Coordinates of C-alpha atoms in Angstrom, one line a residue:
Chain A
M1 CA 0.0 0.1 -0.1
S2 CA 1.5 3.2 -0.9
T3 CA 1.6 6.2 1.6
S4 CA -0.3 8.6 -1.3
T5 CA -3.5 6.6 -0.8
Q6 CA -3.0 6.2 3.0
R7 CA -6.0 7.7 4.7
L8 CA -5.8 9.4 7.9
G9 CA -8.3 9.1 10.9
P10 CA -9.8 12.0 12.4
N11 CA -7.1 11.7 15.2
G12 CA -4.3 12.1 12.6
K13 CA -3.3 8.6 12.7
P14 CA -3.1 6.4 9.5
V15 CA -6.2 4.2 8.9
R16 CA -5.2 0.4 9.2
P17 CA -7.4 -2.4 7.9
F18 CA -8.2 -5.5 10.1
V19 CA -5.8 -8.4 9.0
M20 CA -6.8 -11.7 10.2
P21 CA -3.6 -13.3 11.6
D22 CA -2.2 -16.3 9.7
T23 CA -1.5 -18.1 12.9
L24 CA -4.1 -20.4 14.6
S25 CA -3.4 -18.8 18.0
G26 CA -4.1 -15.5 16.5
K27 CA -7.3 -16.5 14.7
L28 CA -8.4 -18.0 18.1
K29 CA -7.8 -14.7 19.7
V30 CA -10.0 -12.9 17.2
W31 CA -13.0 -15.6 17.6
R32 CA -12.3 -15.7 21.2
F33 CA -15.7 -14.1 22.0
I34 CA -17.6 -16.2 19.5
I35 CA -16.0 -19.4 21.1
Y36 CA -17.0 -18.0 24.7
R37 CA -20.4 -17.4 23.6
R38 CA -21.0 -20.8 22.0
I39 CA -19.5 -22.4 25.2
V40 CA -22.0 -20.4 27.2
Q41 CA -24.9 -21.0 25.0
F42 CA -23.9 -24.8 24.9
T43 CA -23.3 -24.9 28.7
V44 CA -26.9 -23.2 29.6
L45 CA -28.6 -26.0 27.3
L46 CA -26.6 -28.8 28.6
L47 CA -27.4 -27.7 32.3
F48 CA -31.1 -28.1 31.4
L49 CA -30.9 -31.2 29.6
G50 CA -28.8 -32.7 32.2
S51 CA -31.0 -31.7 34.9
V52 CA -34.0 -33.0 33.2
H53 CA -32.8 -36.3 31.2
W54 CA -29.9 -37.5 33.4
G55 CA -30.6 -36.2 37.0
W56 CA -28.1 -34.1 37.6
S57 CA -28.1 -32.5 40.9
V58 CA -26.0 -30.9 43.6
F59 CA -26.6 -31.9 47.4
D60 CA -29.5 -33.9 46.0
K61 CA -31.2 -30.8 44.7
P62 CA -31.8 -30.7 41.0
L63 CA -29.2 -28.4 39.1
L64 CA -31.7 -26.5 36.6
V65 CA -35.0 -27.6 35.8
G66 CA -37.2 -26.4 33.5
T67 CA -36.7 -24.3 30.5
L68 CA -35.7 -20.8 29.6
S69 CA -39.3 -19.6 30.0
S70 CA -39.1 -20.6 33.8
S71 CA -36.9 -22.6 35.8
E72 CA -35.9 -23.7 39.4
F73 CA -32.0 -23.7 40.1
L74 CA -30.9 -26.1 42.8
G75 CA -34.4 -26.5 44.0
V76 CA -34.9 -23.0 45.7
I77 CA -33.8 -20.3 43.0
P78 CA -36.8 -19.6 41.0
M79 CA -36.2 -18.0 37.5
A80 CA -38.5 -16.8 34.8
D81 CA -38.4 -15.0 31.4
P82 CA -39.6 -11.5 32.5
F83 CA -41.1 -10.8 29.1
A84 CA -43.2 -14.0 29.2
V85 CA -44.4 -13.0 32.6
L86 CA -45.1 -9.3 31.4
Q87 CA -47.3 -10.8 28.7
M88 CA -49.2 -13.2 31.4
F89 CA -49.6 -10.2 33.2
F90 CA -51.4 -8.6 30.3
T91 CA -53.7 -11.3 29.9
G92 CA -55.3 -10.2 33.3
H93 CA -54.3 -13.3 35.1
V94 CA -52.7 -13.1 38.8
L95 CA -49.7 -15.4 38.8
N96 CA -48.2 -17.3 41.9
A97 CA -45.5 -15.1 43.5
E98 CA -42.7 -17.8 42.7
V99 CA -42.7 -17.1 39.1
V100 CA -43.0 -13.2 39.5
I101 CA -39.8 -13.6 41.7
G102 CA -38.2 -15.6 39.0
A103 CA -38.9 -13.0 36.6
L104 CA -37.5 -10.1 38.7
I105 CA -34.3 -12.3 39.5
I106 CA -33.8 -12.6 35.6
L107 CA -34.8 -9.1 35.0
G108 CA -32.1 -7.8 37.6
F109 CA -29.6 -10.4 36.2
Y110 CA -29.6 -8.6 32.6
A111 CA -30.0 -5.2 34.0
I112 CA -26.7 -5.8 35.4
L113 CA -25.1 -8.0 32.5
G114 CA -26.7 -5.6 30.1
G115 CA -30.2 -6.4 28.5
R116 CA -29.4 -7.9 25.2
T117 CA -26.5 -10.2 26.7
F118 CA -29.3 -12.6 26.7
C119 CA -29.4 -12.5 22.8
S120 CA -25.7 -13.1 22.2
W121 CA -24.8 -15.3 25.1
V122 CA -27.9 -17.5 25.9
C123 CA -30.5 -17.6 23.5
P124 CA -30.5 -20.8 21.6
I125 CA -31.9 -19.0 18.3
N126 CA -28.4 -16.9 18.3
P127 CA -26.3 -19.7 16.6
V128 CA -28.9 -20.3 14.1
T129 CA -29.0 -16.7 12.9
D130 CA -25.3 -16.3 13.1
L131 CA -24.9 -19.4 10.9
A132 CA -27.4 -17.6 8.4
A133 CA -25.6 -14.4 8.7
W134 CA -22.1 -16.1 8.1
L135 CA -23.5 -18.0 5.2
R136 CA -25.4 -15.0 3.9
K137 CA -21.8 -13.2 4.0
R138 CA -20.0 -16.0 2.1
L139 CA -22.7 -16.3 -0.5
G140 CA -22.9 -12.4 -1.1
F141 CA -26.6 -12.1 -0.9
G142 CA -27.5 -8.5 -1.1
P143 CA -30.9 -7.4 0.8
A144 CA -34.1 -8.3 -0.7
C145 CA -36.1 -6.0 1.1
N146 CA -35.6 -3.3 3.8
L147 CA -37.1 -3.5 7.3
N148 CA -37.0 -1.0 10.0
R149 CA -35.2 -1.9 12.9
N150 CA -37.9 -0.4 15.1
T151 CA -40.3 -3.0 13.6
R152 CA -39.3 -5.2 16.7
M153 CA -40.6 -2.4 19.2
I154 CA -43.9 -2.6 17.3
V155 CA -43.8 -6.2 17.5
L156 CA -43.2 -5.8 21.3
A157 CA -46.0 -3.6 21.8
L158 CA -48.4 -5.9 19.6
A159 CA -47.4 -9.0 21.9
L160 CA -48.5 -7.1 24.7
V161 CA -51.6 -5.6 23.2
L162 CA -52.6 -9.0 21.8
S163 CA -51.8 -10.8 25.0
A164 CA -54.7 -8.8 26.6
I165 CA -57.1 -9.2 23.4
T166 CA -56.4 -13.2 23.1
G167 CA -56.2 -13.9 26.8
V168 CA -52.9 -15.8 26.4
A169 CA -49.4 -14.7 26.4
A170 CA -49.4 -14.0 22.5
F171 CA -45.8 -14.3 21.9
E172 CA -45.1 -17.1 23.9
W173 CA -47.6 -19.0 22.1
I174 CA -45.8 -18.5 18.8
S175 CA -42.2 -18.0 19.8
P176 CA -39.7 -19.9 17.8
I177 CA -37.0 -19.2 20.4
S178 CA -39.3 -21.0 23.3
M179 CA -40.2 -23.6 20.7
L180 CA -36.6 -24.6 19.9
H181 CA -35.5 -24.6 23.5
R182 CA -38.3 -26.4 24.6
E183 CA -38.1 -29.0 22.0
L184 CA -34.3 -29.5 22.5
I185 CA -35.0 -30.5 26.0
F186 CA -38.5 -32.1 25.8
G187 CA -38.6 -33.8 22.7
I188 CA -38.4 -32.6 19.0
G189 CA -41.6 -31.6 17.1
L190 CA -42.5 -29.3 14.3
G191 CA -41.1 -26.5 16.6
L192 CA -37.9 -26.6 14.1
T193 CA -39.7 -25.8 11.1
A194 CA -40.3 -22.3 12.6
V195 CA -36.2 -22.1 13.3
L196 CA -35.8 -23.2 9.7
G197 CA -38.2 -20.5 8.8
I198 CA -35.8 -18.0 10.7
F199 CA -32.9 -19.4 9.1
L200 CA -34.1 -18.9 5.6
F201 CA -35.6 -15.3 6.3
D202 CA -32.1 -14.4 7.8
L203 CA -30.1 -15.9 4.9
F204 CA -32.3 -14.9 2.0
I205 CA -34.4 -12.0 3.0
V206 CA -33.2 -9.8 5.4
R207 CA -29.6 -9.6 7.1
N208 CA -29.9 -10.0 10.7
G209 CA -33.6 -10.4 10.1
W210 CA -35.0 -11.9 13.1
C211 CA -32.6 -10.7 15.9
G212 CA -32.0 -7.4 14.6
H213 CA -35.6 -6.2 13.3
I214 CA -38.3 -8.6 14.3
C215 CA -37.8 -10.4 17.8
P216 CA -39.9 -8.9 20.6
L217 CA -37.7 -10.5 23.3
G218 CA -34.6 -8.9 21.8
A219 CA -36.5 -5.7 21.8
F220 CA -37.7 -6.1 25.3
Y221 CA -34.3 -6.8 26.5
S222 CA -32.9 -3.8 24.5
V223 CA -35.2 -1.7 26.5
V224 CA -33.8 -3.2 29.8
G225 CA -30.4 -2.4 28.6
R226 CA -31.1 0.9 27.6
V227 CA -32.5 1.6 31.1
A228 CA -29.9 -0.2 33.3
G229 CA -27.1 -2.2 31.3
L230 CA -23.9 -2.2 33.4
L231 CA -21.6 -4.3 31.0
Q232 CA -20.8 -2.5 27.9
V233 CA -18.6 -1.8 25.1
H234 CA -16.0 0.8 26.2
F235 CA -14.9 3.2 23.6
D236 CA -11.5 4.9 23.8
G237 CA -12.4 7.4 21.5
P238 CA -8.8 9.4 20.7
T239 CA -7.4 6.1 19.5
C240 CA -10.2 5.4 16.9
T241 CA -9.4 6.3 13.1
H242 CA -13.0 5.5 11.8
C243 CA -11.7 2.5 9.9
G244 CA -15.2 1.1 10.2
E245 CA -13.9 -2.6 10.7
C246 CA -16.1 -2.6 13.9
A247 CA -19.3 -1.7 12.1
K248 CA -18.7 -4.4 9.3
V249 CA -19.0 -7.3 11.7
C250 CA -21.5 -5.8 14.2
P251 CA -25.1 -7.4 13.8
E252 CA -26.7 -4.3 15.2
P253 CA -24.4 -1.4 13.4
Q254 CA -26.5 1.4 14.7
V255 CA -24.9 1.4 18.0
L256 CA -21.7 2.0 16.5
N257 CA -22.3 5.9 16.2
L258 CA -18.7 6.7 16.4
K259 CA -19.3 10.6 17.2
K260 CA -21.7 9.5 20.3
A261 CA -19.3 6.7 21.2
A262 CA -16.2 9.3 21.5
A263 CA -18.4 11.5 23.6
T264 CA -20.1 9.1 26.0
G265 CA -16.9 6.6 25.9
R266 CA -18.9 3.5 25.4
V267 CA -20.7 2.1 22.7
E268 CA -24.7 2.8 22.7
P269 CA -26.5 0.5 25.0
G270 CA -29.7 -0.9 24.2
D271 CA -29.5 -2.6 21.3
C272 CA -25.7 -3.6 21.7
T273 CA -25.9 -7.6 22.4
N274 CA -22.5 -7.4 24.0
C275 CA -21.5 -10.3 21.4
G276 CA -17.9 -8.6 21.2
R277 CA -17.5 -9.2 17.6
C278 CA -16.3 -5.6 17.4
I279 CA -13.5 -5.9 20.0
P280 CA -10.8 -8.1 18.5
V281 CA -11.2 -6.7 14.9
C282 CA -10.5 -3.1 15.9
P283 CA -6.9 -2.8 14.7
E284 CA -6.6 0.2 17.3
D285 CA -7.5 -1.6 20.2
T286 CA -10.1 1.1 20.7
L287 CA -13.0 -1.0 22.1
H288 CA -13.1 -3.5 25.2
F289 CA -15.6 -4.9 27.4
D290 CA -16.0 -2.5 30.5
W291 CA -18.4 -2.1 33.6
R292 CA -20.3 1.0 33.2
P293 CA -18.4 2.9 35.9
L294 CA -21.4 3.2 38.1
L295 CA -19.5 2.6 41.0
K296 CA -16.0 4.4 40.0
N297 CA -16.3 8.1 40.1
K298 CA -13.4 8.6 37.5
T299 CA -14.5 10.4 34.6
Q300 CA -14.5 8.8 31.0
T301 CA -11.4 11.3 29.9
T302 CA -9.0 10.5 33.0
E303 CA -9.8 6.9 32.1
A304 CA -8.8 7.1 28.7
T305 CA -5.8 8.9 29.6
D306 CA -4.8 6.3 31.9
R307 CA -5.3 3.7 29.2
R308 CA -3.1 5.7 26.9
A309 CA -0.5 6.1 29.6
A310 CA -0.6 2.5 30.5
Chain B
M1 CA -50.8 35.1 19.2
G2 CA -51.1 36.2 15.5
G3 CA -51.4 33.8 13.0
A4 CA -48.0 33.7 11.4
V5 CA -48.5 32.5 7.8
A6 CA -45.6 30.7 6.4
P7 CA -44.4 31.5 3.0
P8 CA -46.1 29.6 0.2
M9 CA -42.9 27.5 -0.7
Q10 CA -42.4 26.4 2.9
R11 CA -46.0 25.9 3.4
N12 CA -46.1 23.4 0.6
M13 CA -42.9 21.7 1.8
T14 CA -44.6 21.2 5.5
D15 CA -47.9 20.3 3.6
K16 CA -45.9 17.7 1.7
S17 CA -43.8 16.3 4.8
R18 CA -47.2 16.2 6.9
R19 CA -48.7 14.3 4.0
D20 CA -45.9 12.0 3.9
F21 CA -46.0 11.4 7.5
L22 CA -49.6 10.9 7.9
Q23 CA -49.5 8.1 5.0
K24 CA -46.2 6.5 6.4
S25 CA -48.2 6.3 9.8
A26 CA -51.2 5.0 8.1
Q27 CA -49.2 2.7 6.2
G28 CA -47.3 1.4 9.4
M29 CA -50.4 1.1 11.5
A30 CA -52.0 -0.9 8.7
V31 CA -49.1 -3.2 8.4
A32 CA -48.9 -3.7 12.2
A33 CA -52.7 -4.2 12.5
T34 CA -52.6 -6.8 9.5
G35 CA -49.7 -8.3 11.2
G36 CA -51.7 -8.6 14.4
L37 CA -54.8 -10.1 12.9
I38 CA -52.7 -12.8 11.5
W39 CA -51.0 -13.2 14.8
S40 CA -53.9 -13.3 16.9
F41 CA -55.5 -15.8 14.5
L42 CA -52.7 -18.2 14.9
V43 CA -52.6 -17.5 18.8
R44 CA -56.3 -18.1 18.9
Q45 CA -56.2 -21.2 16.5
E46 CA -53.3 -22.6 18.7
A47 CA -54.8 -21.9 22.1
K48 CA -58.4 -23.5 21.0
A49 CA -58.7 -26.1 23.8
N50 CA -58.4 -29.5 22.5
P51 CA -61.4 -31.4 23.7
A52 CA -59.3 -34.6 24.3
A53 CA -56.3 -33.1 26.3
I54 CA -56.1 -34.2 29.8
R55 CA -54.4 -32.0 31.9
P56 CA -52.1 -32.6 35.1
P57 CA -54.2 -32.4 38.6
G58 CA -55.2 -29.3 39.6
A59 CA -55.1 -27.5 36.5
L60 CA -57.2 -24.5 36.1
V61 CA -60.2 -24.5 33.4
E62 CA -58.7 -24.7 29.9
A63 CA -58.9 -21.1 29.1
D64 CA -57.4 -19.7 32.5
F65 CA -54.8 -22.8 32.2
N66 CA -53.7 -21.8 28.8
A67 CA -53.3 -18.1 30.1
T68 CA -50.9 -19.1 32.9
C69 CA -48.9 -22.1 31.9
I70 CA -45.6 -20.9 31.2
K71 CA -44.5 -23.8 29.3
C72 CA -41.7 -24.8 31.5
G73 CA -42.0 -28.2 31.7
Q74 CA -41.1 -28.1 35.8
C75 CA -44.1 -30.3 36.5
V76 CA -43.0 -33.0 33.5
R77 CA -39.7 -33.3 35.3
A78 CA -41.3 -33.6 38.9
C79 CA -43.7 -36.6 37.8
P80 CA -42.0 -39.7 39.2
Y81 CA -44.0 -41.7 36.8
D82 CA -43.1 -39.9 33.4
T83 CA -46.6 -39.6 32.8
L84 CA -46.8 -35.8 31.4
D85 CA -45.3 -34.6 28.4
L86 CA -45.3 -31.1 26.8
A87 CA -46.9 -30.5 23.5
T88 CA -44.9 -29.7 20.7
A89 CA -45.5 -27.4 17.7
G90 CA -47.9 -29.3 15.2
Q91 CA -49.5 -31.6 18.0
D92 CA -53.2 -30.9 18.2
I93 CA -52.9 -30.1 21.8
P94 CA -52.1 -26.4 22.6
I95 CA -48.2 -25.8 22.0
G96 CA -45.9 -26.2 24.9
T97 CA -48.5 -27.3 27.5
P98 CA -48.4 -30.7 29.7
Y99 CA -50.8 -33.3 29.0
F100 CA -50.9 -36.8 29.3
F101 CA -52.4 -40.1 27.5
P102 CA -53.8 -42.2 30.4
R103 CA -53.7 -45.3 28.2
D104 CA -49.9 -44.8 28.0
I105 CA -49.2 -43.8 31.5
P106 CA -52.0 -42.6 33.9
C107 CA -51.6 -40.1 36.6
Y108 CA -50.8 -42.5 39.6
M109 CA -52.4 -39.7 42.3
C110 CA -49.2 -39.2 44.3
P111 CA -50.5 -37.8 47.7
D112 CA -47.9 -35.1 47.8
I113 CA -48.7 -33.7 44.0
P114 CA -45.3 -33.1 42.9
C115 CA -46.1 -31.7 39.5
K116 CA -48.6 -29.2 41.2
V117 CA -45.8 -28.2 43.7
A118 CA -43.3 -27.9 40.7
C119 CA -45.7 -25.1 38.8
P120 CA -44.3 -21.9 39.3
T121 CA -47.2 -20.0 38.0
G122 CA -50.3 -21.4 39.5
A123 CA -51.7 -22.8 36.5
L124 CA -51.6 -26.2 38.5
R125 CA -53.9 -24.6 41.5
A126 CA -51.4 -24.2 44.4
D127 CA -54.4 -24.7 47.0
L128 CA -55.2 -28.5 45.9
S129 CA -54.2 -30.2 49.0
D130 CA -56.0 -33.6 48.5
I131 CA -55.1 -35.3 45.2
A132 CA -58.7 -37.2 45.3
D133 CA -60.1 -33.3 44.8
S134 CA -58.4 -33.1 41.5
R135 CA -60.5 -33.1 38.3
M136 CA -58.2 -34.1 35.4
G137 CA -61.3 -35.5 33.7
L138 CA -63.9 -38.1 33.7
A139 CA -63.9 -41.8 32.9
V140 CA -66.8 -43.0 30.9
I141 CA -67.6 -46.4 29.9
D142 CA -68.3 -47.8 26.4
M143 CA -70.8 -50.3 27.5
E144 CA -70.9 -51.7 24.1
N145 CA -67.5 -52.9 24.1
C146 CA -67.1 -53.2 28.3
L147 CA -66.5 -56.8 29.2
S148 CA -68.7 -56.7 32.3
W149 CA -71.4 -55.1 30.4
Q150 CA -71.4 -58.0 28.2
G151 CA -71.8 -60.3 31.2
L152 CA -68.1 -61.4 31.9
R153 CA -66.9 -61.1 35.3
C154 CA -64.1 -58.5 34.3
E155 CA -64.4 -55.3 36.8
V156 CA -60.6 -54.8 36.4
C157 CA -61.3 -51.0 36.4
H158 CA -63.3 -51.2 39.8
R159 CA -60.4 -53.0 41.2
E160 CA -57.6 -50.7 39.8
C161 CA -59.6 -47.6 40.6
P162 CA -57.6 -45.9 43.3
L163 CA -61.2 -44.6 44.7
R164 CA -62.7 -48.1 44.6
D165 CA -66.6 -48.1 45.1
K166 CA -66.5 -44.1 45.5
A167 CA -65.2 -43.3 41.9
I168 CA -66.1 -46.7 40.3
G169 CA -68.8 -49.0 41.8
I170 CA -70.1 -52.2 40.8
E171 CA -73.9 -52.7 40.5
T172 CA -75.8 -55.7 39.5
H173 CA -77.8 -55.7 36.2
P174 CA -80.3 -58.1 35.0
R175 CA -79.2 -60.1 32.1
Q176 CA -81.9 -60.5 29.7
I177 CA -83.6 -63.7 30.9
S178 CA -80.9 -65.4 32.7
K179 CA -81.2 -65.6 36.3
H180 CA -77.4 -64.8 36.8
A181 CA -77.0 -61.1 37.3
M182 CA -74.4 -58.8 35.6
F183 CA -72.0 -57.2 37.8
V184 CA -71.3 -53.7 35.9
P185 CA -69.0 -50.8 36.7
I186 CA -70.5 -47.6 37.2
V187 CA -68.5 -44.2 37.6
H188 CA -69.5 -41.6 39.8
S189 CA -68.4 -38.2 38.7
D190 CA -68.6 -36.8 42.1
A191 CA -65.8 -38.9 43.3
C192 CA -63.7 -39.6 39.8
T193 CA -60.4 -37.7 39.4
G194 CA -59.8 -38.7 35.8
C195 CA -56.6 -40.5 36.8
G196 CA -57.1 -43.1 34.2
I197 CA -55.7 -45.8 35.8
C198 CA -58.8 -47.7 34.7
E199 CA -58.1 -46.8 31.4
K200 CA -54.7 -47.9 31.4
A201 CA -55.9 -51.6 33.3
C202 CA -58.9 -51.7 31.1
P203 CA -58.1 -55.4 29.1
T204 CA -60.1 -54.5 26.0
E205 CA -58.1 -54.1 22.6
K206 CA -59.1 -50.5 22.9
A207 CA -60.0 -49.2 26.3
A208 CA -63.8 -49.5 26.9
I209 CA -63.4 -46.9 30.0
R210 CA -61.6 -44.0 28.8
V211 CA -61.0 -40.3 30.6
V212 CA -62.3 -37.4 29.0
P213 CA -62.5 -33.7 29.9
A214 CA -65.9 -33.9 31.9
E215 CA -67.4 -30.8 30.3
L216 CA -67.5 -32.8 27.1
V217 CA -69.4 -35.6 28.5
Q218 CA -71.4 -34.7 31.6
G219 CA -74.8 -33.1 31.3
K220 CA -76.8 -31.3 33.8
I221 CA -80.1 -32.1 35.0
G222 CA -81.1 -28.2 36.0
E223 CA -82.4 -26.8 39.1
H224 CA -85.9 -27.4 38.4
Y225 CA -86.1 -30.9 38.5
R226 CA -86.6 -32.2 41.8
L227 CA -85.6 -35.6 42.7
G228 CA -87.7 -36.2 45.5
W229 CA -86.4 -39.6 46.6
K230 CA -82.8 -38.2 46.4
I231 CA -83.0 -34.6 48.2
D232 CA -84.1 -33.8 51.5
T233 CA -85.7 -30.7 50.8
P234 CA -89.3 -30.7 51.1
I235 CA -91.3 -30.7 47.7
T236 CA -93.3 -27.8 47.2
Q237 CA -95.5 -26.4 44.4
E238 CA -93.0 -23.7 43.8
F239 CA -90.0 -25.1 41.7
K240 CA -87.5 -23.2 43.8
P241 CA -84.6 -24.4 46.1
A242 CA -86.0 -24.1 49.8
D243 CA -83.6 -21.5 50.4
D244 CA -85.1 -19.2 47.7
R245 CA -88.6 -19.6 48.8
P246 CA -90.1 -16.8 51.1
A247 CA -90.3 -17.2 54.7
A248 CA -93.5 -19.0 55.7
Q249 CA -96.1 -16.2 56.8
D250 CA -97.3 -17.4 60.1
D251 CA -98.8 -14.0 61.0
A252 CA -102.3 -14.4 59.5
A253 CA -105.0 -13.0 61.3
P254 CA -107.3 -15.4 62.9
G255 CA -110.5 -16.2 61.4
E256 CA -108.9 -15.5 57.9
A257 CA -108.8 -18.1 55.3
P258 CA -105.6 -19.6 54.7
G259 CA -103.5 -19.6 51.9
L260 CA -104.5 -21.6 48.5
D261 CA -101.9 -23.9 49.7
Y262 CA -103.5 -24.9 52.7
L263 CA -104.6 -28.4 51.5
N264 CA -100.8 -29.1 51.0
E265 CA -100.4 -28.1 54.9
G266 CA -99.8 -31.0 57.3
S267 CA -102.7 -29.9 59.5
F268 CA -105.5 -30.2 57.1

């Protein structure tokens, strides 16, 4: 590359592209968050499977019984999908305290971890849509139609309105997420056709179509994350050359508004799923995971200076 | 404030953008409404009570059960007999909800009701304390195929019934012109829990006694039939339950003619 064509970033440094390392260890380092996510997704599924089918238990207490909709950890700690419980609340039915407490526990958990952390790290649909996105990129499909990313907010609102009208939790009754997870644990049925539908939709019709545009559960967690997400991707503004490598791999690129990120010192919370794809591809090491400095009193600028000095 | 009139050019622009906005929002709402209609159709279709679904003990009535069951499968895991299953998509039982086929594995009526204890939402009533009070369904007998009703000494359902003589009794029944009576099983709905142990035990090729949701098969006589030989309330000419009738008027003035009903009064 000749120096005459070398672009300069807003910070005056040359814009370098991301280069995939040749060595396996280098590649693994780039893929590390994908590997971690698959491990976590698989482990969660395995814990459910093992507890239901192979009697996994600790101190004679079943480890994790139920599904992602609602479960019990070690026979005492209830957990429940807060969005499912919210829909059931909209049907006008009074639920037992156990499931409500469970929903609050999970809500608190993802409020701390960043709302949509569920999407990339736990949701069983994520590997499916990730595969579709990867295949779509390899096959080079362009968009077949445009869909507003806020569609999911309308779907979220519809889920609640329809729950009130039909008298059953409207999304839970058609949710491919619950279907896939439930059928993986309790026996395969036609739910997998819904998953195939999502795969084909993501592959041929809209890039990141399901997770990025339609899924109301993702929309629900993005609202949670906007309010309270504590784990976020830190953005070290002065080092950024606006090379755009992060946006290329991001499934929700609207969160990478670099101007805003430079001002706030973090990638915009809410839609960000904390998948960590952007972190290893950044040639300038501008991005990394960080706890939102709720407990620290340090300002973003001093933090950035500290980092540069280090 | 005076009416600040925008220059014509700008007004046209705002008109256009307003029209655009209104059009876009109308379109958006139409799409959302259409989607909502299809969605609610799907949900209603799916949630339509399957007439044959037998639910775990303590299940609320079907509509409430469908609304409150979170489809987590904790009841399925809690059942020590592997009786329960969650419906998969495409099955004709509402998706994800627990059910059982008594002919495969019936409910063995655990006294501690572990499925109900496991239910986090209350779709299986938390206040069900005695398993004998549960109403999963009602056993009905197909007399044309029941061995006992053919005059054979079967009575397996009666002997297997966990509430023997309460839920299933044996009565004698004349056998045409023979002097030997038939011993026939009779189900009593006031005690039958619908556990399905009888259906499981029935020796015929296809069960001649089956559990079905009570509302599918159970009729209702109606309040106005007074079966005098069965009830202890006095029979009157007013077809009303005793506590609905006005209190007897004892304060009639002496010498006055008694009511029209005096013929029925015991003192006559």
